[in-house]
XYZ file of C-alpha atoms in Angstrom:
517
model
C -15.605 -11.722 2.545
C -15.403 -15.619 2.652
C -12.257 -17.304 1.007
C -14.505 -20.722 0.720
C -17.012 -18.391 -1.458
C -14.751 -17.430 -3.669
C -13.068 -20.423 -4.072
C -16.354 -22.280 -5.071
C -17.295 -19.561 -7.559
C -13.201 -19.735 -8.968
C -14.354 -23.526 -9.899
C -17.561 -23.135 -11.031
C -18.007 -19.954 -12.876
C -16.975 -18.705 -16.119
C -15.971 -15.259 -15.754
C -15.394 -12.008 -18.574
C -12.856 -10.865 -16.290
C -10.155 -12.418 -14.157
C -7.691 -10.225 -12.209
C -4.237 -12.095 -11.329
C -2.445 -10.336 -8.608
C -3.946 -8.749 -5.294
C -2.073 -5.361 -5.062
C -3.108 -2.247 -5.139
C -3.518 -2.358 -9.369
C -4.733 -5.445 -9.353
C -7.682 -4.827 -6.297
C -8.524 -1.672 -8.710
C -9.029 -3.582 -11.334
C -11.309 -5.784 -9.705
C -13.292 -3.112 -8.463
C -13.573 -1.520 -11.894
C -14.763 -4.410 -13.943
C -17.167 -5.814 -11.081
C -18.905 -2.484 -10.625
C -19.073 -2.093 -14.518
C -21.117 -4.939 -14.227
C -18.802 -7.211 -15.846
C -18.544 -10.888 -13.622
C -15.163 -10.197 -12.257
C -12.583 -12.699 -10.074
C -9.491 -12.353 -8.796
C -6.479 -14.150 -7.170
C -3.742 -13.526 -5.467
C -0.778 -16.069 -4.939
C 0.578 -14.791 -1.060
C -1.962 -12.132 0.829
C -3.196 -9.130 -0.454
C -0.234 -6.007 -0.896
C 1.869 -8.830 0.978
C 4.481 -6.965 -1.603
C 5.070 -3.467 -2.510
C 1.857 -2.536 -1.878
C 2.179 -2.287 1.986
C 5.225 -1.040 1.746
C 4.683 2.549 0.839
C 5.334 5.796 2.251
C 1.561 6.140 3.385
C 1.029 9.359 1.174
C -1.577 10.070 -1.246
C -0.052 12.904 -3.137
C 0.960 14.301 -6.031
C 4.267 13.852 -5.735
C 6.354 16.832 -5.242
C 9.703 15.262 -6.960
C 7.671 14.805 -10.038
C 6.896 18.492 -9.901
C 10.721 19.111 -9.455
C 11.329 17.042 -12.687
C 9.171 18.979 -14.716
C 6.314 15.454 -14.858
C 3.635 18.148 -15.152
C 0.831 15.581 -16.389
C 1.539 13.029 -14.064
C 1.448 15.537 -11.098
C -1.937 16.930 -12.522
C -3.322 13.158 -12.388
C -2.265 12.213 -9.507
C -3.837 15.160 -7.463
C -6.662 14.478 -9.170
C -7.061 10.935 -7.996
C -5.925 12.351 -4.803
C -8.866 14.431 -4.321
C -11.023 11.445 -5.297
C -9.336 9.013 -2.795
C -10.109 10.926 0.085
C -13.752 11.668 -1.346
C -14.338 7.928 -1.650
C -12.755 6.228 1.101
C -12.530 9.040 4.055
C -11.966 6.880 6.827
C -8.735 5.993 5.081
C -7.682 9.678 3.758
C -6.911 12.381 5.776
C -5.454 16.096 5.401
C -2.036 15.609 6.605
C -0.138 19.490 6.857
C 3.689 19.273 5.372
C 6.693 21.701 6.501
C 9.368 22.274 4.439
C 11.805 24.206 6.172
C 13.821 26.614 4.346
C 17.641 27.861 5.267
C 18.248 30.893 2.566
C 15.992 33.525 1.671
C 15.974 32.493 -2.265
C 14.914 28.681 -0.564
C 11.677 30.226 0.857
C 10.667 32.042 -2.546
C 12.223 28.769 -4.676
C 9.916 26.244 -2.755
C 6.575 28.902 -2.232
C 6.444 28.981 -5.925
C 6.880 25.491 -6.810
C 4.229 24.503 -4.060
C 2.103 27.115 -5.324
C 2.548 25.977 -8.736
C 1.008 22.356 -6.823
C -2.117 23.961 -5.273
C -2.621 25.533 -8.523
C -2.542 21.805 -10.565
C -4.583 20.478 -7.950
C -7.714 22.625 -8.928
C -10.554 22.954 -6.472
C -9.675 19.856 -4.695
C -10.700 21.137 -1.134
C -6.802 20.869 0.126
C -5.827 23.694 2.106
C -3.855 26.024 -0.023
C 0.651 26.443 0.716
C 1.417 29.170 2.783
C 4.658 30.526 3.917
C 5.256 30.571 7.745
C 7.537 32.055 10.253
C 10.479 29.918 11.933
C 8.287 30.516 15.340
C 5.453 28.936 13.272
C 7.272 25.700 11.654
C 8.036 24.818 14.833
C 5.108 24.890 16.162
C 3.731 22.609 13.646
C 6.903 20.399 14.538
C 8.200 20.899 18.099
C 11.253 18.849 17.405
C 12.458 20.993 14.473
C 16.195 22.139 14.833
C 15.836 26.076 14.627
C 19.554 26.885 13.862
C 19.589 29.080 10.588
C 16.160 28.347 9.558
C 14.699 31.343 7.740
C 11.161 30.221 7.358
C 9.575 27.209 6.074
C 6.386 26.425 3.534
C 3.474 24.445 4.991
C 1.503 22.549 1.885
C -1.480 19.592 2.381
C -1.129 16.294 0.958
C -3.149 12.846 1.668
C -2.313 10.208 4.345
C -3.903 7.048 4.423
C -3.096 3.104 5.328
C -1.996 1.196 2.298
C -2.669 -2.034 3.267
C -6.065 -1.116 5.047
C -6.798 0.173 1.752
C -6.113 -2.755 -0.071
C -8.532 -4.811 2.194
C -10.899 -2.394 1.422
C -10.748 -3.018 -2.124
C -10.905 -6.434 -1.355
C -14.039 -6.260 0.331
C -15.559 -3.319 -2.132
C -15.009 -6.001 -4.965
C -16.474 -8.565 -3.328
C -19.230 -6.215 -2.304
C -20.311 -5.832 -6.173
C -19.916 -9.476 -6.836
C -16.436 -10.438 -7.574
C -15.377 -13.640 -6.674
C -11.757 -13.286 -4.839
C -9.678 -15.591 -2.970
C -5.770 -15.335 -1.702
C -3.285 -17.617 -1.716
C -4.191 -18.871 -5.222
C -1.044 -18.585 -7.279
C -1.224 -18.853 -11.091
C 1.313 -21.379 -12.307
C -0.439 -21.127 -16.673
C -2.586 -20.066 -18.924
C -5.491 -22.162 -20.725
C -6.510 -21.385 -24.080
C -9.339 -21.810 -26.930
C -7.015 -22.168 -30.254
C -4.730 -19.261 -30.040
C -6.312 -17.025 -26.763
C -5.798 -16.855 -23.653
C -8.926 -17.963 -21.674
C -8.364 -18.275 -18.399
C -5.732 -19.348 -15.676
C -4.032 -22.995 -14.233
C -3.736 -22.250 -10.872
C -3.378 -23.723 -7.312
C -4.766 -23.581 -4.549
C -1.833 -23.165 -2.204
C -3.614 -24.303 1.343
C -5.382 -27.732 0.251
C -3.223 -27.937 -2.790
C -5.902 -28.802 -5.421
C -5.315 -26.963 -8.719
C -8.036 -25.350 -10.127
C -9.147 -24.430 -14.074
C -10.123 -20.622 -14.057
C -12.017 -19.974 -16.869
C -12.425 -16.244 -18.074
C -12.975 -14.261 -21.144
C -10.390 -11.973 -20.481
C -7.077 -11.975 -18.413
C -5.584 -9.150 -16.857
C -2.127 -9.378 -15.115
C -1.679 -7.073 -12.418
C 1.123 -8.828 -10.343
C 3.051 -5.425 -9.947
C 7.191 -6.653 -9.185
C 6.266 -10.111 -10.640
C 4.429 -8.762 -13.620
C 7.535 -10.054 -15.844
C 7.426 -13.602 -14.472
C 3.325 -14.086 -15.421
C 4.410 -12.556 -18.828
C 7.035 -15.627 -19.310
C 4.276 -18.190 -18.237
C 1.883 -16.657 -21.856
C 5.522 -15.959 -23.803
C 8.744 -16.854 -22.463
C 10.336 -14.624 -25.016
C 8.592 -11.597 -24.067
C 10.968 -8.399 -23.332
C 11.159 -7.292 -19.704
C 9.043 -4.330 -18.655
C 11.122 -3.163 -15.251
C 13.430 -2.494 -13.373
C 13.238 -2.435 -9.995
C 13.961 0.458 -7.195
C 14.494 -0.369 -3.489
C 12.487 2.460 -1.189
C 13.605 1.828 2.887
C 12.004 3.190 5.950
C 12.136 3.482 9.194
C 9.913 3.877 12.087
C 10.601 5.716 15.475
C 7.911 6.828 18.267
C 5.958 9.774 17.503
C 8.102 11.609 20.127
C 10.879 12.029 17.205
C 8.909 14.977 15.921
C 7.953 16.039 19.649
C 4.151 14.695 18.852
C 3.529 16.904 16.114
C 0.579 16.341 14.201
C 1.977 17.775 10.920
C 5.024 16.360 8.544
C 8.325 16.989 7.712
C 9.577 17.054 3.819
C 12.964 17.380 3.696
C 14.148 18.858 -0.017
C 17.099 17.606 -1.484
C 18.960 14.574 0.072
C 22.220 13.566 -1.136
C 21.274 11.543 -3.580
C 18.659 14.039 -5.437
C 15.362 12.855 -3.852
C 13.021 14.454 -1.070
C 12.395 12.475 2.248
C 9.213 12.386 4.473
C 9.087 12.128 8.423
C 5.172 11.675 8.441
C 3.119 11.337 11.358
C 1.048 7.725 11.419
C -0.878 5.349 13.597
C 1.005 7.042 16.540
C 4.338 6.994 15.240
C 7.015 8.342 13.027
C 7.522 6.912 9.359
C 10.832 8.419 7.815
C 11.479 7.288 4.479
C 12.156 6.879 1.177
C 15.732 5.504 -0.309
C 16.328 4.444 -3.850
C 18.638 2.102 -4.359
C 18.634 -0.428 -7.450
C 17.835 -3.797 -7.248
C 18.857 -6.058 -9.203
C 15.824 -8.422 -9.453
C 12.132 -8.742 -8.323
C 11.577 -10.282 -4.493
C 8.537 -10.795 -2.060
C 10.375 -9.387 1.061
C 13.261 -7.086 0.322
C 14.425 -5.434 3.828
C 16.249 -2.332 4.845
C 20.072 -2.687 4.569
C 21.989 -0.901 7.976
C 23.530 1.572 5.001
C 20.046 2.736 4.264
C 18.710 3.070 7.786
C 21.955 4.875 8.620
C 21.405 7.022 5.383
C 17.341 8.177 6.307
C 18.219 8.565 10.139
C 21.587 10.697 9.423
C 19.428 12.815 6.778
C 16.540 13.754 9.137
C 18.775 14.341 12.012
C 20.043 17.437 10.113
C 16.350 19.049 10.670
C 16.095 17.276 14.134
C 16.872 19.333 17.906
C 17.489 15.628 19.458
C 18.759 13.651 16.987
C 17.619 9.744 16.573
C 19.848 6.902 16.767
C 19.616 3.243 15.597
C 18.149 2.418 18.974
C 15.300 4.185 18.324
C 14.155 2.372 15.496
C 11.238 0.570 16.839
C 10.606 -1.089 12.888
C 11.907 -0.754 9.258
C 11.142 -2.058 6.264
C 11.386 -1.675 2.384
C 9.224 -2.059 -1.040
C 10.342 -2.635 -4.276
C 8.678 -0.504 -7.066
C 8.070 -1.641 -10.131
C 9.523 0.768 -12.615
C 8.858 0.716 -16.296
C 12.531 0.351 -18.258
C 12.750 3.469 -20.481
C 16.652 2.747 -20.248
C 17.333 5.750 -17.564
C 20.744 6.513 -16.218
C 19.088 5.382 -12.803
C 16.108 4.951 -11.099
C 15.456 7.912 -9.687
C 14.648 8.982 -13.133
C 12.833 6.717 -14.176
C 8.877 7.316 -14.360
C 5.942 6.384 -12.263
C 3.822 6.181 -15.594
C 2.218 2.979 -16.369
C 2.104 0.813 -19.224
C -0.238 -1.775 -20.858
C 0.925 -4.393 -22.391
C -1.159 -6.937 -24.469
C 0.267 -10.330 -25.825
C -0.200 -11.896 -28.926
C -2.652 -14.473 -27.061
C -4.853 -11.502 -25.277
C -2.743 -11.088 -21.832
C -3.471 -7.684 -20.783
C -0.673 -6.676 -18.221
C -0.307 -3.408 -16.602
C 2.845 -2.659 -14.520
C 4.335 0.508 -13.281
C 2.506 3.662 -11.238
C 1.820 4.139 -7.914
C -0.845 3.669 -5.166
C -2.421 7.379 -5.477
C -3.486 6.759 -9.087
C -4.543 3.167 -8.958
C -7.847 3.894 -9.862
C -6.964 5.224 -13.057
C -4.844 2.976 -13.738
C -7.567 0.281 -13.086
C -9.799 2.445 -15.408
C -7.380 2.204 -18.367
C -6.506 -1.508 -17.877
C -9.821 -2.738 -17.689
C -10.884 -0.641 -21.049
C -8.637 -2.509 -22.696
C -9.310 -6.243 -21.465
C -13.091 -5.252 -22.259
C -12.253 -4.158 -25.875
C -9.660 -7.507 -26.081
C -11.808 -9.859 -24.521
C -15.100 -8.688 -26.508
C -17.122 -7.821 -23.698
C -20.177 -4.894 -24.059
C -18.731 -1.667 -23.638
C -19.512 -0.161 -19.871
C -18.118 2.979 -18.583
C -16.207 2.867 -15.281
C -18.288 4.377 -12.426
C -14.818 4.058 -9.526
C -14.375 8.163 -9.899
C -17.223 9.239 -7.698
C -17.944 5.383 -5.855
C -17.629 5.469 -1.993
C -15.230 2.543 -1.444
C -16.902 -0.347 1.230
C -16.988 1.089 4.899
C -16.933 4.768 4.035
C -17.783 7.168 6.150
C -16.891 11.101 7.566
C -17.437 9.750 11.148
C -14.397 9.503 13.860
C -11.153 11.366 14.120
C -7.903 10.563 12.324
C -6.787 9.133 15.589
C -9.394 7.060 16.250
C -8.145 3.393 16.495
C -11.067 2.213 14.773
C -10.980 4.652 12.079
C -9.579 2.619 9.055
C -12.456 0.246 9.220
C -15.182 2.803 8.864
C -18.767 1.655 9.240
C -17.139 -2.040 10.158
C -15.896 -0.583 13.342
C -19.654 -1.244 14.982
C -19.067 -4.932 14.052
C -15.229 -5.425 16.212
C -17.299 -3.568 19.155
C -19.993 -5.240 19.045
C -17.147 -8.305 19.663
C -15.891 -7.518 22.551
C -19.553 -6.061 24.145
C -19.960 -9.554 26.273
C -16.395 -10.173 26.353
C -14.308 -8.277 27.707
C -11.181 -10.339 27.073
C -11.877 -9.469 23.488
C -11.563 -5.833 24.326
C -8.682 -6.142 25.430
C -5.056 -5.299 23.751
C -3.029 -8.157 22.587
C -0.069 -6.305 23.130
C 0.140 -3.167 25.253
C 2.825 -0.864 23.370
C 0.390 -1.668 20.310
C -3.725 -0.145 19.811
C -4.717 -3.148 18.788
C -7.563 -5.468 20.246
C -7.779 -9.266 20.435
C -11.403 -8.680 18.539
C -9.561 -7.432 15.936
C -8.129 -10.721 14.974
C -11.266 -12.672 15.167
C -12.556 -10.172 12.636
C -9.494 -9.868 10.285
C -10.412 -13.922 10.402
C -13.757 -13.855 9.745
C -14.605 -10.733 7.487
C -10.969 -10.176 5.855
C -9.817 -13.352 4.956
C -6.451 -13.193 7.193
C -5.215 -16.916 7.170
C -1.562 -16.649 8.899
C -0.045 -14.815 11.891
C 2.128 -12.412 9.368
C -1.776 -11.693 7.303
C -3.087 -10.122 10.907
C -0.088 -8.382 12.210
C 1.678 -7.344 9.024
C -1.513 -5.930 7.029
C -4.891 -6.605 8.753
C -3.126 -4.640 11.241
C -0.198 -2.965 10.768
C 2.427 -4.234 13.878
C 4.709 -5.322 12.163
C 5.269 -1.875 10.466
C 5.153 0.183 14.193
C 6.809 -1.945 16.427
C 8.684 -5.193 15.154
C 9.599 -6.458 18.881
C 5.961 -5.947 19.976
C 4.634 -8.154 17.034
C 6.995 -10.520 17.753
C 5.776 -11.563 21.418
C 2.240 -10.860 20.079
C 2.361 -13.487 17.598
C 1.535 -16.589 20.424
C -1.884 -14.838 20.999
C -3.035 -14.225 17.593
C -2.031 -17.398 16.456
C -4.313 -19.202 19.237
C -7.264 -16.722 18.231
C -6.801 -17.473 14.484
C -6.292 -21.028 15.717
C -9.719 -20.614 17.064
C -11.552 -18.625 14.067
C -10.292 -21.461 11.183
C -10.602 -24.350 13.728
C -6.761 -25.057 13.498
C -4.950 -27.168 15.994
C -2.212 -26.624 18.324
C 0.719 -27.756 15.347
C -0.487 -25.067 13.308
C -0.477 -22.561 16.161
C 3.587 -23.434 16.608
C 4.148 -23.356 13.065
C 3.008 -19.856 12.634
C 4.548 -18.247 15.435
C 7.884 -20.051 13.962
C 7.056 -18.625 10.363
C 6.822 -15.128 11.946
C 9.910 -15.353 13.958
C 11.387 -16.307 10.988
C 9.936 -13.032 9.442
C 11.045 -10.769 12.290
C 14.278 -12.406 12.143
C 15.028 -11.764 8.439
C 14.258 -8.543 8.966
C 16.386 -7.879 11.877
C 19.545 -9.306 10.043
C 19.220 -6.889 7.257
């Protein structure tokens, strides 16, 4: 995956379908309407799911709140596309057990049904089925589960996978069928032939040159910004969200005394369920949902919310966590369609299409597990808009690029599936390579060459934020990590020393705003 490539073929070509906006719907997309055959491109003005789309929980599920609410058809879809996920892309998604402990005898009943009710919508998906277990038994599962009053718990199966290793992987599956795909392109207009939309001003945001993308058919898939590309075709055009602050945090896998299973806890205060979830070797414990009031690239955890997830875990916790033991946090906005709720936590994950008078097809709202479908349905209708011969999508039952059943779910190299052969073979004849850039982190210095070379990283934040995920597991370990992988990216886009102290300087500045929260 080379960004000069694609930015040769964004110049040159004349496409049927261009993609704006490199998150998780907008990758889809791409995917879709290259492997229908159709010539696809797609930009993306920052680095792919730079926003909300690295920011999630790390789930692909159903969604057990949405079964609580009574969103039977949404629940029903999304296991679906959960069972495909993991069928597709199996070095990403995993079986990840869930214990939900229960305190009252009617609790164990209440939540064996409903989670029954789940296994039953998910079909033959090849899950393991719910079961009820013994207090003995839950903690078991989770060694650092308080046992004080608990009468039980239900174990249920739900998907785990990487979100932003996923997103590469779209990335590179697009590419793969002969998309043309760069990052740090931003859109700043539309072109036009009389009264349609036919392609995209845009920028170039490293060399500065603007470029003239010309394409049949637009699709705008900029999740939180989808609003602002709206106003750029029709500055009159109604909003389509409202936004919805989810916070985590991140502690050492020692918080749930290593288990390998999750914890759901139920009901929290404020009427949603919370996950402590087992991942890359430690602890994610999330979600909140607070409004906010507008979209933003880097939203961060405020010290109510962290105070809000660690004081609602600790109730199921022996040894209770403190602030201290937050080794990261951080925070996504979702992009919630506006169907004028009381607030946000009842507001639905559905999503919408939305076609302007001058052909912009946008699609906004849903969530990582069914981005595939949603990819599906948007690119029907920029095929139909944009006259293009009618293909059916083939995504259901396509392996994604790398897949494979080979490794464990611990392996280190795991999330780059049949890639992992190229980082070894690296490091083979240098052992320097091989090497760690940061011990309280599984990460090797080969790595970054590769995330360079094959993924397109171009800044310090692109490798430790999303090619891997440091940032996310251990924000004072990125932090003196970000010297060394800015002299190996340094070295991989022949960049000199000034560039090398301006990206450690941007990163600090990252770790910093985050810290301040």
């Amino acid at each position: 995956m080379n960004r000069d490539d694609g930015l040769a073929r964004l110049h040159e070509e004349t496409f049927d379908v261009l993609v704006v906006g490199g998150g998780a719907t907008g990758l889809g997309a791409a995917v879709d309407a290259a492997a229908r055959g159709y010539r696809t491109a797609l930009i993306e003005a920052e680095d792919f799911a730079k926003a909300t789309s690295s920011r999630s929980t790390k789930l692909v599920h159903g969604g057990v709140r949405y079964l609580q609410q009574g969103d039977i058809g949404l629940v029903r879809e999304a296991l679906r596309e959960r069972t495909a996920l993991r069928a597709n892309a199996p070095h990403l998604v995993h079986d990840l057990a869930f214990v939900v402990p229960a305190y009252a005898r009617t609790d164990v009943a209440y939540y064996g049904i409903g989670l029954k009710l789940y296994d039953l919508l998910a079909g033959r998906s090849g899950f393991p089925p719910s079961r009820v277990v013994s207090r003995k038994r839950a903690q078991e599962l989770i060694p650092a589960l308080a046992a004080d009053g608990m009468r039980g718990a239900v174990v249920y199966s739900d998907g785990q996978f990487d979100d932003a290793r996923l997103a590469i992987t779209l990335a590179r599956t697009a590419v793969d069928r002969g998309a043309a795909v760069a990052n740090y392109v931003r859109a700043i207009g539309f072109r036009y032939e009389g009264t349609r939309v036919a392609g995209v001003q845009a920028v170039d945001r490293e060399s500065g040159r603007e470029l003239e993308i010309r394409a049949r058919t637009v699709i705008n898939a900029t999740g939180i910004f989808v609003d602002a590309l709206r106003a750029l075709d029709d500055r009159g055009a109604a909003p389509l969200l409202t936004y919805s602050r989810g916070s985590h945090v991140v502690v050492a896998a020692e918080a749930l005394g290593g288990a390998s299973a999750a914890l759901l806890v139920p009901k929290t205060r404020d009427g949603r369920v919370l996950f402590a979830v087992p991942w890359h070797e430690h602890v994610v414990i999330g979600t909140t949902d607070i409004p906010a009031p507008h979209a933003e690239l880097d939203p961060v955890p405020t010290q109510t919310e962290v105070a809000f997830i660690l004081e609602t875990v600790n109730r199921f916790l022996a040894k209770h966590l403190a602030e201290s033991d937050v080794r990261a946090a951080f925070a996504g906005l979702r992009p919630l369609v506006n169907r004028k709720a009381t607030t946000t936590a009842k507001l639905s994950r559905e999503h919408v299409i939305d076609v302007s008078a001058s052909g912009v097809v946008s699609i906004t709202g849903g969530k990582w597990t069914t981005y595939r479908k949603m990819a599906e349905d948007v690119v029907d209708v920029a095929a139909q808009r944009g006259g293009l011969p009618r293909k059916p999508s083939p995504t259901a039952t396509m392996p994604l690029h790398g897949a494979t059943h080979d490794g464990a779910a611990g392996d280190a190299l795991r999330v780059y599936g049949t890639d992992a052969d190229a980082i070894v073979s690296l490091g083979k004849h240098d052992a320097a390579l091989r090497a760690r850039f940061h011990h309280r982190l599984p990460y090797t210095r080969a790595e970054v060459l590769y995330a360079a070379r094959a993924e397109m990283a171009r800044t310090v934040d692109d490798v430790l934020a999303r090619r891997t995920r440091a940032l996310f597991l251990d924000t004072e370990a990125a932090r003196e990590s970000a010297p060394a992988v800015a002299a190996l990216l340094a070295e991989a886009l022949g960049r000199d020393e000034t560039w090398q102290t301006q990206q450690v300087a941007a990163f600090e500045t990252i770790v910093r705003t985050t810290r301040d929260a």
